[in-house]
CSV table of N, CA and C in Angstrom, one decimal:
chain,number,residue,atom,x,y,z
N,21,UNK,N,-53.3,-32.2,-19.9
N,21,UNK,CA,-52.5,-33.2,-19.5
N,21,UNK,C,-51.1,-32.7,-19.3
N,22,UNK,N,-50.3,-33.4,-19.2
N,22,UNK,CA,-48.8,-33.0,-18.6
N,22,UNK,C,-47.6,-33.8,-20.0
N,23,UNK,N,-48.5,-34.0,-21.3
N,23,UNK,CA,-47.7,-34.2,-22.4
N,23,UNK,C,-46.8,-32.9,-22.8
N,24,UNK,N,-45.6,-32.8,-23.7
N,24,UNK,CA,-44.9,-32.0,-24.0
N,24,UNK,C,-46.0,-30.9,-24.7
N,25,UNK,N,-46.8,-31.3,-25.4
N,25,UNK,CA,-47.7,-30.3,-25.9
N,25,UNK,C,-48.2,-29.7,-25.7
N,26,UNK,N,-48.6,-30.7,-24.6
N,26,UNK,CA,-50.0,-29.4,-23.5
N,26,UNK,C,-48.6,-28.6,-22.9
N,27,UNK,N,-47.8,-28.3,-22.7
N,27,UNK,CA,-46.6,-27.6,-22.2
N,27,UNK,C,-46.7,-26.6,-23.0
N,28,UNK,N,-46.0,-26.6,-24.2
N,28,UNK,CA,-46.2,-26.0,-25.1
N,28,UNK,C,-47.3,-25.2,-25.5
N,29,UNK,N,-48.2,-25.6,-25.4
N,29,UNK,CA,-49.7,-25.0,-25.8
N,29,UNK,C,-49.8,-23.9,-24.8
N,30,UNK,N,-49.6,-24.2,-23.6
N,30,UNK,CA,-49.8,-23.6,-22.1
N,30,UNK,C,-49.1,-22.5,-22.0
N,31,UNK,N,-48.1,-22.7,-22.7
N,31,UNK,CA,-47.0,-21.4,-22.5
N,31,UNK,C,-47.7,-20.1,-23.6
N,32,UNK,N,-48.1,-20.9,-24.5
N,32,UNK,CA,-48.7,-19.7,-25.5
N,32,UNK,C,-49.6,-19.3,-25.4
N,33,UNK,N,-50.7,-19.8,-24.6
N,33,UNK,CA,-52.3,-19.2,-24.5
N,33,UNK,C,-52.0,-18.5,-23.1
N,34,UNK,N,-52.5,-17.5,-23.0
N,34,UNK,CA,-52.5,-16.7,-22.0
N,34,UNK,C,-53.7,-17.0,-20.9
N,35,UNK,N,-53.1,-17.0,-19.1
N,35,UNK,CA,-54.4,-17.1,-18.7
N,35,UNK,C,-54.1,-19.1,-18.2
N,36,UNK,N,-53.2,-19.7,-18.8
N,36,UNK,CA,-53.1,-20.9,-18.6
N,36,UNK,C,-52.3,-21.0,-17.3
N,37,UNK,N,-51.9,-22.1,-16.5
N,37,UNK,CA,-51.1,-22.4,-15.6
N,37,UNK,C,-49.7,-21.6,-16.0
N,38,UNK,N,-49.3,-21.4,-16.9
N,38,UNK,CA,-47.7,-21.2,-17.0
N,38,UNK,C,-47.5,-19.7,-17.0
N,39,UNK,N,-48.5,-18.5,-17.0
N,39,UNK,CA,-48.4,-17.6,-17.3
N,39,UNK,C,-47.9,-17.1,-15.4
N,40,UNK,N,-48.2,-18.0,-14.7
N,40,UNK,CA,-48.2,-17.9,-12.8
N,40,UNK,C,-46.6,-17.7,-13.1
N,41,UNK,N,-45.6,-18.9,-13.9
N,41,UNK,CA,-44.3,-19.4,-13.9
N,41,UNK,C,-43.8,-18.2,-13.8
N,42,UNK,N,-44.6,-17.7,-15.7
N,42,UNK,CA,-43.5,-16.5,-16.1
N,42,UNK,C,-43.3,-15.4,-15.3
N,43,UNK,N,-44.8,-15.1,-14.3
N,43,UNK,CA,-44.9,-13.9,-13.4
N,43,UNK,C,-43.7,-14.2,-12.2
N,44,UNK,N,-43.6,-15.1,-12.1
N,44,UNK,CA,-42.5,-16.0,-11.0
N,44,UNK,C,-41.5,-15.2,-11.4
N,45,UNK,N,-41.0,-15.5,-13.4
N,45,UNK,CA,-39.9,-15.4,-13.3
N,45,UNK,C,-39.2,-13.7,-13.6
N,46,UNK,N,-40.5,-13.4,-13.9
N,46,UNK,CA,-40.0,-11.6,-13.9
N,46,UNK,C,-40.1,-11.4,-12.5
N,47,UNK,N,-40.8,-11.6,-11.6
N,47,UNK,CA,-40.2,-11.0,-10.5
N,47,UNK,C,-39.6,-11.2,-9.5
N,48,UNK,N,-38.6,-12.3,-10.1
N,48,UNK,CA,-37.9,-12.9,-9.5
N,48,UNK,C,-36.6,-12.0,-10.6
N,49,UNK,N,-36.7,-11.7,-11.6
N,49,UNK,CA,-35.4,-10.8,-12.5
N,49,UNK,C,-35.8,-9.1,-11.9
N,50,UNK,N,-36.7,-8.9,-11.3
N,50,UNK,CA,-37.2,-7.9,-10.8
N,50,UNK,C,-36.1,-7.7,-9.5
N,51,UNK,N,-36.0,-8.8,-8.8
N,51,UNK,CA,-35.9,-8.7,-7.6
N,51,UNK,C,-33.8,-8.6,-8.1
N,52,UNK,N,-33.5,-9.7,-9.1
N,52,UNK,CA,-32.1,-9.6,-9.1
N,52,UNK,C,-31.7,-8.3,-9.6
N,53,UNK,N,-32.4,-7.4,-10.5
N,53,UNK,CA,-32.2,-6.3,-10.8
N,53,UNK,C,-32.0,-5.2,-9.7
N,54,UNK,N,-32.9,-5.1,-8.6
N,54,UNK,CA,-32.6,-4.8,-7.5
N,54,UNK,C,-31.7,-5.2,-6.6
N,55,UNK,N,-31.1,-6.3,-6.9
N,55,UNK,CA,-30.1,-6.3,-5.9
N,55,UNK,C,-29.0,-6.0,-6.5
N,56,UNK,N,-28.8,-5.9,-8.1
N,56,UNK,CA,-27.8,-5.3,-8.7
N,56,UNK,C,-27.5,-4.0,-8.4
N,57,UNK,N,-28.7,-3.4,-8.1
N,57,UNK,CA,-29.1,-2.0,-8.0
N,57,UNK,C,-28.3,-1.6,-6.9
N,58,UNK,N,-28.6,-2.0,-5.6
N,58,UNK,CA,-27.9,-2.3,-4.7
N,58,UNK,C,-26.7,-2.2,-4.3
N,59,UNK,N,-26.3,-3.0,-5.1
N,59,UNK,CA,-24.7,-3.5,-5.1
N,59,UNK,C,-23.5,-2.7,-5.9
N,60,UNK,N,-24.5,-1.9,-7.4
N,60,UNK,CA,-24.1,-1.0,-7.8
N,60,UNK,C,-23.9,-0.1,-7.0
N,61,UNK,N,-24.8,0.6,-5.6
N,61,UNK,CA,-25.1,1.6,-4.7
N,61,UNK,C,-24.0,1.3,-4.2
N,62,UNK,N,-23.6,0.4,-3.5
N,62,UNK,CA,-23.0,0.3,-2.2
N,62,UNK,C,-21.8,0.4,-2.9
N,63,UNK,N,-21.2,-0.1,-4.1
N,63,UNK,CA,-20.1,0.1,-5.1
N,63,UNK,C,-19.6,1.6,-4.9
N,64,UNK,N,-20.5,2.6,-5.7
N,64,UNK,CA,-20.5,4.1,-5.6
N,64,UNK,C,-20.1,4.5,-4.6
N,65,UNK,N,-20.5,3.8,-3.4
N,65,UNK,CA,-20.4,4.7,-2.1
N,65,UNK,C,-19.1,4.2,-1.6
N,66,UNK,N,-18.5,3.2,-1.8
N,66,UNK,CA,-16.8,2.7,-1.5
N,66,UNK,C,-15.9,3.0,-2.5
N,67,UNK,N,-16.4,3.5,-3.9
N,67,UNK,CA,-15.1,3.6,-4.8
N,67,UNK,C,-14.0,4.1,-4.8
N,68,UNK,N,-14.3,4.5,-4.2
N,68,UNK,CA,-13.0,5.8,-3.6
N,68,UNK,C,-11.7,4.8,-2.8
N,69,UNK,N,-12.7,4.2,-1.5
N,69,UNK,CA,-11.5,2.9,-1.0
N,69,UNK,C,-11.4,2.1,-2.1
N,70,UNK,N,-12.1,1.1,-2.6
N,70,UNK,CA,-11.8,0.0,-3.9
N,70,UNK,C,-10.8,0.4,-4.6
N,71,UNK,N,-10.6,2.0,-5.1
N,71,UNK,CA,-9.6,2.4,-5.8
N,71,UNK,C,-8.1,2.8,-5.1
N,72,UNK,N,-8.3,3.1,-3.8
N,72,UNK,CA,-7.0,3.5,-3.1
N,72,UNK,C,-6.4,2.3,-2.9
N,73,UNK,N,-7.3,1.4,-2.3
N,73,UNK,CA,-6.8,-0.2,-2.1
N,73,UNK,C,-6.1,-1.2,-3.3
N,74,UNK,N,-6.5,-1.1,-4.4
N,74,UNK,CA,-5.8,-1.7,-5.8
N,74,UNK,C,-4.6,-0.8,-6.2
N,75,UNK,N,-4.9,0.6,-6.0
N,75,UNK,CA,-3.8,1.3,-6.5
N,75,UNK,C,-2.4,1.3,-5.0
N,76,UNK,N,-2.8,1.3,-3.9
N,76,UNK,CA,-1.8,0.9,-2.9
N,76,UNK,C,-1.0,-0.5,-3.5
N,77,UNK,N,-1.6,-1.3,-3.6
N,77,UNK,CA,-1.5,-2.9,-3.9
N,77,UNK,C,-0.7,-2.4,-5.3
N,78,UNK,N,-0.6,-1.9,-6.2
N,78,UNK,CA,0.0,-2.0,-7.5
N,78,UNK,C,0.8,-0.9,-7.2
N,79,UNK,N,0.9,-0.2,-6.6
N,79,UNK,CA,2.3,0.9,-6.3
N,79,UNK,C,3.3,-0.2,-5.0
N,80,UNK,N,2.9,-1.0,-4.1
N,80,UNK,CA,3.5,-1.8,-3.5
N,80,UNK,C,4.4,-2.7,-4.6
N,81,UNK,N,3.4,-3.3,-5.3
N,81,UNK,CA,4.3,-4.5,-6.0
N,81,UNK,C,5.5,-3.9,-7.0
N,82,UNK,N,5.3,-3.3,-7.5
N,82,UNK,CA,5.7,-2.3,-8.3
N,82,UNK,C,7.3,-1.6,-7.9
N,83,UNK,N,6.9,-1.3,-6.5
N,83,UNK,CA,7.9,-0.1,-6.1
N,83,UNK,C,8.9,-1.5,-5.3
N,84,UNK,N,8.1,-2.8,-4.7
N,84,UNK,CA,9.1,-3.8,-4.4
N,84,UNK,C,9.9,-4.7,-5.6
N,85,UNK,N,8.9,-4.4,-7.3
N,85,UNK,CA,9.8,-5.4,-7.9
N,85,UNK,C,11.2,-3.8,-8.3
N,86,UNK,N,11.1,-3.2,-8.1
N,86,UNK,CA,12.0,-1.8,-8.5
N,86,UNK,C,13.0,-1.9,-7.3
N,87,UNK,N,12.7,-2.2,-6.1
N,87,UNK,CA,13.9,-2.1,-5.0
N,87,UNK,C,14.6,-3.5,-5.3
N,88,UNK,N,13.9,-5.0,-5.7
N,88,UNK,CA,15.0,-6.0,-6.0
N,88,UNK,C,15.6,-5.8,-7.4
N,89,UNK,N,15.2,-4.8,-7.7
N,89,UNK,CA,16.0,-5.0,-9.8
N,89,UNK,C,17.7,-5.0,-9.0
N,90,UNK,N,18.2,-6.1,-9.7
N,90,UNK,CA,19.8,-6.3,-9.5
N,90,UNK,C,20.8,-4.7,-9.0
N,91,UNK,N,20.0,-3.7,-10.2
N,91,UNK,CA,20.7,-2.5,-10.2
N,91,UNK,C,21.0,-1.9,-8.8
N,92,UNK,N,19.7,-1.5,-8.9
N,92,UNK,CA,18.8,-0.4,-7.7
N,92,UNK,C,19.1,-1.3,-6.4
N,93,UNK,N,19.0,-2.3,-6.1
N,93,UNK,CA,19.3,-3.0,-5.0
N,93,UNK,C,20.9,-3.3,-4.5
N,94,UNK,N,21.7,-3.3,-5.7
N,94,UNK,CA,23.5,-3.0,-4.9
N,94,UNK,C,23.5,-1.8,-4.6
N,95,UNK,N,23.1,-0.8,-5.5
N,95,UNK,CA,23.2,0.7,-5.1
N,95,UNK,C,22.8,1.2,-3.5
N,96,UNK,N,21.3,0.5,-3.4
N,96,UNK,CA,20.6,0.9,-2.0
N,96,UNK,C,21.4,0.3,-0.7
N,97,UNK,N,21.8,-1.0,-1.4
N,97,UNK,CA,22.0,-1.5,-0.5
N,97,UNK,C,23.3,-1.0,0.4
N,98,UNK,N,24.5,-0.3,-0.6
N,98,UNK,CA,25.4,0.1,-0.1
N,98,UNK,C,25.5,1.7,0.7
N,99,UNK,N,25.1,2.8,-0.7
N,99,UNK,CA,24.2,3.5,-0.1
N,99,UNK,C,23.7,4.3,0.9
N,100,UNK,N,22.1,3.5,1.3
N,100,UNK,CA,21.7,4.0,2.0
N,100,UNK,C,22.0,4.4,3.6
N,101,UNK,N,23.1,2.6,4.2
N,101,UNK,CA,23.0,2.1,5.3
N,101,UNK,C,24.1,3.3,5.9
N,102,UNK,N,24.9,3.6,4.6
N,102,UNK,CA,26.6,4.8,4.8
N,102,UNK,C,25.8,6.1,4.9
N,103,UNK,N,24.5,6.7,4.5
N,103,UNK,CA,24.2,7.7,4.7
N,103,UNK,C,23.2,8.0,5.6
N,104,UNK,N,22.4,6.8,6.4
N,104,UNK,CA,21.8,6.9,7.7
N,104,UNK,C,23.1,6.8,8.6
N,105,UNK,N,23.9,6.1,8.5
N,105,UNK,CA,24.9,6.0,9.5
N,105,UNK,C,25.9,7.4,9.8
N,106,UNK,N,26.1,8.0,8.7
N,106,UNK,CA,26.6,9.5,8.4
N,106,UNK,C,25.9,10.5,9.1
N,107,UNK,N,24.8,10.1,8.8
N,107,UNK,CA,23.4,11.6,9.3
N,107,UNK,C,23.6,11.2,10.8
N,108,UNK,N,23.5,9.4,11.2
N,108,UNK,CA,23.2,9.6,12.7
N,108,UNK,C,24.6,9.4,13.7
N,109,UNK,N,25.8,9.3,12.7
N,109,UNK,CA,27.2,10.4,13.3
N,109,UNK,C,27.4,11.4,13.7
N,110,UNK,N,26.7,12.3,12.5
N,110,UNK,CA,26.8,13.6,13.0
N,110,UNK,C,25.5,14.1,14.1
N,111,UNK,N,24.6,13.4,14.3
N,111,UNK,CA,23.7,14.1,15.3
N,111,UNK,C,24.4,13.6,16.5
N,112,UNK,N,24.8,12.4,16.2
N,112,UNK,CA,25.7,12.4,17.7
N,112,UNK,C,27.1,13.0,18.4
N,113,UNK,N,27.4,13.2,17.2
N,113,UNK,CA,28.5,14.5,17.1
N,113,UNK,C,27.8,15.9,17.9
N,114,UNK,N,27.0,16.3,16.9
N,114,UNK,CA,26.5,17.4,17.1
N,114,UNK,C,25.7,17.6,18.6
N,115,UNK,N,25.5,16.3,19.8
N,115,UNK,CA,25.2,16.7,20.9
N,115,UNK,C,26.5,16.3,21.7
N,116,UNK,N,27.4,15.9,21.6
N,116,UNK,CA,29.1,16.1,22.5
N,116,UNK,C,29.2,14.6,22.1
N,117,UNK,N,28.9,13.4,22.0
N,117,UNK,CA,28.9,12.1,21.9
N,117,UNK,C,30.8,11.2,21.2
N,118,UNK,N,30.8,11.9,20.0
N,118,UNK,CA,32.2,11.5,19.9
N,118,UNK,C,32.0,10.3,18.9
N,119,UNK,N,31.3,10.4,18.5
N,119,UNK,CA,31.3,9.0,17.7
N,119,UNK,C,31.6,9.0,16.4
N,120,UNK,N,32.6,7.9,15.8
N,120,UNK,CA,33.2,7.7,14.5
N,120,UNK,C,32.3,6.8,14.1
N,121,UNK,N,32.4,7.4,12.6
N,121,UNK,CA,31.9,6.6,11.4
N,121,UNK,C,32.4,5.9,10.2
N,122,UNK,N,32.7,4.9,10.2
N,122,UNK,CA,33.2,4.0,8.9
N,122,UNK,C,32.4,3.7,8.5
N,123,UNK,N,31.8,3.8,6.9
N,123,UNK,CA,31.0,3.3,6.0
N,123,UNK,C,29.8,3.5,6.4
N,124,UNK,N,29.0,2.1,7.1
N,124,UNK,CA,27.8,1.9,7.7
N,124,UNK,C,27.9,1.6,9.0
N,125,UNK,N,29.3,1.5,9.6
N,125,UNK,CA,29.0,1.8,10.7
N,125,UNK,C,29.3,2.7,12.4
N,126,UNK,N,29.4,2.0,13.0
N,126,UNK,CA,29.5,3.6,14.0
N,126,UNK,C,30.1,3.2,15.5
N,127,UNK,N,31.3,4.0,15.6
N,127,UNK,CA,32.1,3.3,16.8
N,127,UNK,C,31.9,4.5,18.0
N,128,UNK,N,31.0,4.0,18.9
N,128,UNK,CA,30.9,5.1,20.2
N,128,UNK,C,32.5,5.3,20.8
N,129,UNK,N,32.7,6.5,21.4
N,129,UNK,CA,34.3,6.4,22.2
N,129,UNK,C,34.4,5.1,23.2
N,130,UNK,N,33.6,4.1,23.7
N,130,UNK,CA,33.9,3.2,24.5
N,130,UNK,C,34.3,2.7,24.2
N,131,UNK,N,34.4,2.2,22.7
N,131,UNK,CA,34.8,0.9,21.8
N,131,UNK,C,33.4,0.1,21.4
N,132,UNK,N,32.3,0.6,22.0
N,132,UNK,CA,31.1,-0.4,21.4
N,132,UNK,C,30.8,0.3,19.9
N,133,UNK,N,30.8,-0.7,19.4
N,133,UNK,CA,30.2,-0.1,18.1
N,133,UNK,C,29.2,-1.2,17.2
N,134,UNK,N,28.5,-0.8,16.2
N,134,UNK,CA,27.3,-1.4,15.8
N,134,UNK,C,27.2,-1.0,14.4
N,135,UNK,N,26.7,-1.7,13.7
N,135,UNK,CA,26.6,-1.6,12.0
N,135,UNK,C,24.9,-1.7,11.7
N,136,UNK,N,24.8,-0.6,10.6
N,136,UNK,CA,23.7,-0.3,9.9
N,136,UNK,C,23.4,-1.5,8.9
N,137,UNK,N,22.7,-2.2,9.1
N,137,UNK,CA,22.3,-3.1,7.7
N,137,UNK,C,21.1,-2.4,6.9
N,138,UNK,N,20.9,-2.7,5.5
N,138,UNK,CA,20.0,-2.4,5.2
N,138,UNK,C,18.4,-2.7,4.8
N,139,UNK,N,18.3,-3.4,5.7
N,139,UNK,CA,17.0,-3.2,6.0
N,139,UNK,C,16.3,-2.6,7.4
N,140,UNK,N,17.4,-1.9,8.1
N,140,UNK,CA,17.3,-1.3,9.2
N,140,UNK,C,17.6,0.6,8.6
N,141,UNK,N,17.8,0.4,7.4
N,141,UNK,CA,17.9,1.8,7.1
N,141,UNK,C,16.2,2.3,6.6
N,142,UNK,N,15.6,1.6,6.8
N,142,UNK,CA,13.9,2.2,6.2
N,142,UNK,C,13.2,2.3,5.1
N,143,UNK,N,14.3,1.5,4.0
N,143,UNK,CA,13.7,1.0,2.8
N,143,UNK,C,11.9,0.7,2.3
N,144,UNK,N,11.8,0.4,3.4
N,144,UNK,CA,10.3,-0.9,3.1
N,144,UNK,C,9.4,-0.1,4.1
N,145,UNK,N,9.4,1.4,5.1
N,145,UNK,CA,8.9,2.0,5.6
N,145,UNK,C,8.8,3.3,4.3
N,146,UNK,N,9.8,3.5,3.8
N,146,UNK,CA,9.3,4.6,2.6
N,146,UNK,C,8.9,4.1,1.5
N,147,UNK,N,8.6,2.7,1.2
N,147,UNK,CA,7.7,2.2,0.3
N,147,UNK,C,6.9,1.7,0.4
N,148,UNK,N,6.3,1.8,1.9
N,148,UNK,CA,4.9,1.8,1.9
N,148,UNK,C,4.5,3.1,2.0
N,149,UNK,N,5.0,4.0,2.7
N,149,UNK,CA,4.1,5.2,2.8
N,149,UNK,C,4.1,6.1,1.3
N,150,UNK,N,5.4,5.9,0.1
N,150,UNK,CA,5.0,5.7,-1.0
N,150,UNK,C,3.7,5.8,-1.7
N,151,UNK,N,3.6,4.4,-1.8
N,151,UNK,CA,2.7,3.6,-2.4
N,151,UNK,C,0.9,4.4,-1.7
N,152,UNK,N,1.2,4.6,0.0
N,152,UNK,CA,0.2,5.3,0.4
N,152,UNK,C,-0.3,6.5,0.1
N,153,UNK,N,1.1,6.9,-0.3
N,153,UNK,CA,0.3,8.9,-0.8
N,153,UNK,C,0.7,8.5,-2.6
N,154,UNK,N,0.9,7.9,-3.2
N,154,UNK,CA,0.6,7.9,-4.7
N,154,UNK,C,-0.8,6.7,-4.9
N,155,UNK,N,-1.3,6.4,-4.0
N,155,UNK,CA,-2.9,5.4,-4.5
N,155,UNK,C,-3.5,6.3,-3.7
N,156,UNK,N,-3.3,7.7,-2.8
N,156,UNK,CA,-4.4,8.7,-2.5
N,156,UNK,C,-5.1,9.6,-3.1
N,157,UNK,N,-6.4,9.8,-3.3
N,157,UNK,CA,-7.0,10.8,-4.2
N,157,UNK,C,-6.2,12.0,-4.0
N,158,UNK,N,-5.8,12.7,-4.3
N,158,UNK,CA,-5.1,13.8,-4.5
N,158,UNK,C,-4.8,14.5,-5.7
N,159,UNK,N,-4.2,15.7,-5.8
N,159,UNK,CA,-3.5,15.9,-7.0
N,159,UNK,C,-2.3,15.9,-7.0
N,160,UNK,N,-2.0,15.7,-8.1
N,160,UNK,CA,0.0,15.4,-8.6
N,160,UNK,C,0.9,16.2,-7.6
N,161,UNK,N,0.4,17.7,-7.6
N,161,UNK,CA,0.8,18.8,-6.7
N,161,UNK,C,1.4,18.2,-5.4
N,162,UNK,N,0.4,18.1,-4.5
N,162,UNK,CA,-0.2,17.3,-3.3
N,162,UNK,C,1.1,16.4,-3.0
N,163,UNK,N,0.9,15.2,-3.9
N,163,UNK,CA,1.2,14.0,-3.6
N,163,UNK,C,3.0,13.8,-4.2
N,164,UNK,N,3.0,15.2,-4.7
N,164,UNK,CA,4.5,15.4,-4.5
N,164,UNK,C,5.1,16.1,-3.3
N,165,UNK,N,4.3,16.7,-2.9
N,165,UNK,CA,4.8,17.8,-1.8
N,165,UNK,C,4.7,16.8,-0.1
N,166,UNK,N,3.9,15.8,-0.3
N,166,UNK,CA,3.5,14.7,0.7
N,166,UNK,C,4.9,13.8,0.3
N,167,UNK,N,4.8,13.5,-1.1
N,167,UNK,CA,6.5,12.7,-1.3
N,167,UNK,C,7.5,13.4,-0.3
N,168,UNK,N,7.8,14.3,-1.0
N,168,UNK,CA,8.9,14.8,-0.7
N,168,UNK,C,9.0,15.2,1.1
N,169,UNK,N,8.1,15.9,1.9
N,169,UNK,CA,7.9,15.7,2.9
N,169,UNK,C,8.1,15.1,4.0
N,170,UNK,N,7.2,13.4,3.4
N,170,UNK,CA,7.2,12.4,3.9
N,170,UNK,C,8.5,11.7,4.3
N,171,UNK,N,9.0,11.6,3.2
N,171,UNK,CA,10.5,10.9,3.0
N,171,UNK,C,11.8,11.6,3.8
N,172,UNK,N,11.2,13.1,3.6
N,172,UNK,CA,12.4,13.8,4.5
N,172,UNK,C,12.0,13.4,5.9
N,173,UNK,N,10.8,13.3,6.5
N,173,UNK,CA,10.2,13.2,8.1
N,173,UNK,C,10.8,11.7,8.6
N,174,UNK,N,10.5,10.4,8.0
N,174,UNK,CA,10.7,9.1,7.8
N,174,UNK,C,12.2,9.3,7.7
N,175,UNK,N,13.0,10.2,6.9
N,175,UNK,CA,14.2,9.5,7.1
N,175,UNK,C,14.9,10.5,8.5
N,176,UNK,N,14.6,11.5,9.2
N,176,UNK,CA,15.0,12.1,10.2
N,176,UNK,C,14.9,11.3,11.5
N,177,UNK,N,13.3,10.7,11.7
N,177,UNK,CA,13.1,10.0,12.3
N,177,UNK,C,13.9,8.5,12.6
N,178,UNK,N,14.2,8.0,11.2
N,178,UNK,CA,15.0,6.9,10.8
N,178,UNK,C,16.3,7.4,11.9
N,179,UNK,N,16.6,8.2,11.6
N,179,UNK,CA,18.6,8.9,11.9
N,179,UNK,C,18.4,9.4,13.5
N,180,UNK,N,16.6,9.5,13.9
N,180,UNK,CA,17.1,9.7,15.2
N,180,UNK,C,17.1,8.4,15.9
N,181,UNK,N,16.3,7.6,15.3
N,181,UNK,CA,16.2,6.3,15.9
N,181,UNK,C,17.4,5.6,16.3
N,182,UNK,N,18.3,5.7,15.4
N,182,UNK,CA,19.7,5.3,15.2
N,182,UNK,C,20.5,5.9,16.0
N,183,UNK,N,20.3,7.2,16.3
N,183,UNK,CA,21.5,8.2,17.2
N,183,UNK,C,21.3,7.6,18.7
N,184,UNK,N,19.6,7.5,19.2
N,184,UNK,CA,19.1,7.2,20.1
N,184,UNK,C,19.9,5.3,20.6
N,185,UNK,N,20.1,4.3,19.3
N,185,UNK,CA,20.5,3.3,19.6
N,185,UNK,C,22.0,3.9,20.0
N,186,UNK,N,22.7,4.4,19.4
N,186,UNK,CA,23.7,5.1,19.5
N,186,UNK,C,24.3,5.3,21.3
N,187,UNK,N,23.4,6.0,21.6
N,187,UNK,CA,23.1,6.5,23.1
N,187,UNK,C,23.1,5.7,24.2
N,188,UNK,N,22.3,4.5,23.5
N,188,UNK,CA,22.2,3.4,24.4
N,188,UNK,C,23.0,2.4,24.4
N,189,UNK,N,24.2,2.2,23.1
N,189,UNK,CA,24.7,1.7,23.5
N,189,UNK,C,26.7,2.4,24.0
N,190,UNK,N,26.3,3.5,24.3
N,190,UNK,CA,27.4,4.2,25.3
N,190,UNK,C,27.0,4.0,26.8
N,191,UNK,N,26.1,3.8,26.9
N,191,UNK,CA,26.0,4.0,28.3
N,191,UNK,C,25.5,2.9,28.9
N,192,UNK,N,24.8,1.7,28.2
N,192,UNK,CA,24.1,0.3,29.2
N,192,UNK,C,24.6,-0.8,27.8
């Protein structure tokens, strides 16, 4: 019958209706074990990104709560914008250009002149690429020599970008 007992009874004698259930339900835990299996697999075979990706993400947050700390951020902000503006002085110096530099900013001989702010000095372009080569598998070695590299390439490029506005705005 379909009383609680006969339920009961059914589950314990072997060979009864309910033994079909339990075959159901191992291989139906058969089948979730395999897809764990799976999932484990496909895990193994991305860990490498999963881990560049969380450690990008925690060297970003990290290196942006460090650029707002009160300190570090009057410093950069004064700083940096007087020594991109300096570096892209003298490269305009250094091809016949003529151009004066106060502070941050930069007076072409025509009278046009233009100011560095700082977030046009590359702050937030060397804290990502940062964050990129310290969440890279690498070694310490490596990912200092990539630091240091990097930062010098990004801020040259920074100072020509700047010489180049420089240029453009002597002439148009």
């Amino acid at each position: 019958g379909g009383s609680l007992a006969s339920v009961f009874l059914a589950k314990q004698i072997p060979g009864t209706y309910y033994t079909g259930c339990l075959d159901y339900y191992i291989a139906s835990g058969r089948a979730m074990g395999e897809k764990l299996t799976k999932l484990k697999r496909w895990y193994r075979n991305y860990s490498v990104l999963f881990r560049f990706y969380f450690l990008l993400g925690y060297f970003l947050v990290l290196q942006f709560l460090f650029l707002h700390w009160k300190l570090t951020q009057t410093y950069l902000e004064s700083n940096l914008p007087a020594f991109i503006a300096a570096s892209s002085g003298f490269l305009l110096n250094l091809f016949g250009f003529g151009a004066t530099v106060t502070g941050s900013g930069i007076t072409m001989p025509n009278g046009r002149a233009f100011q560095i702010v700082y977030h046009c000095a590359g702050p937030f372009a060397m804290i990502i690429y940062t964050a990129a080569v310290l969440a890279f598998p690498s070694t310490w070695k490596e990912k200092f020599i990539g630091l240091v590299g990097g930062i010098i390439a990004l801020n040259c490029v920074n100072i020509t970008r700047i010489a180049t506005l420089g240029v453009v705005v002597m002439y148009y």
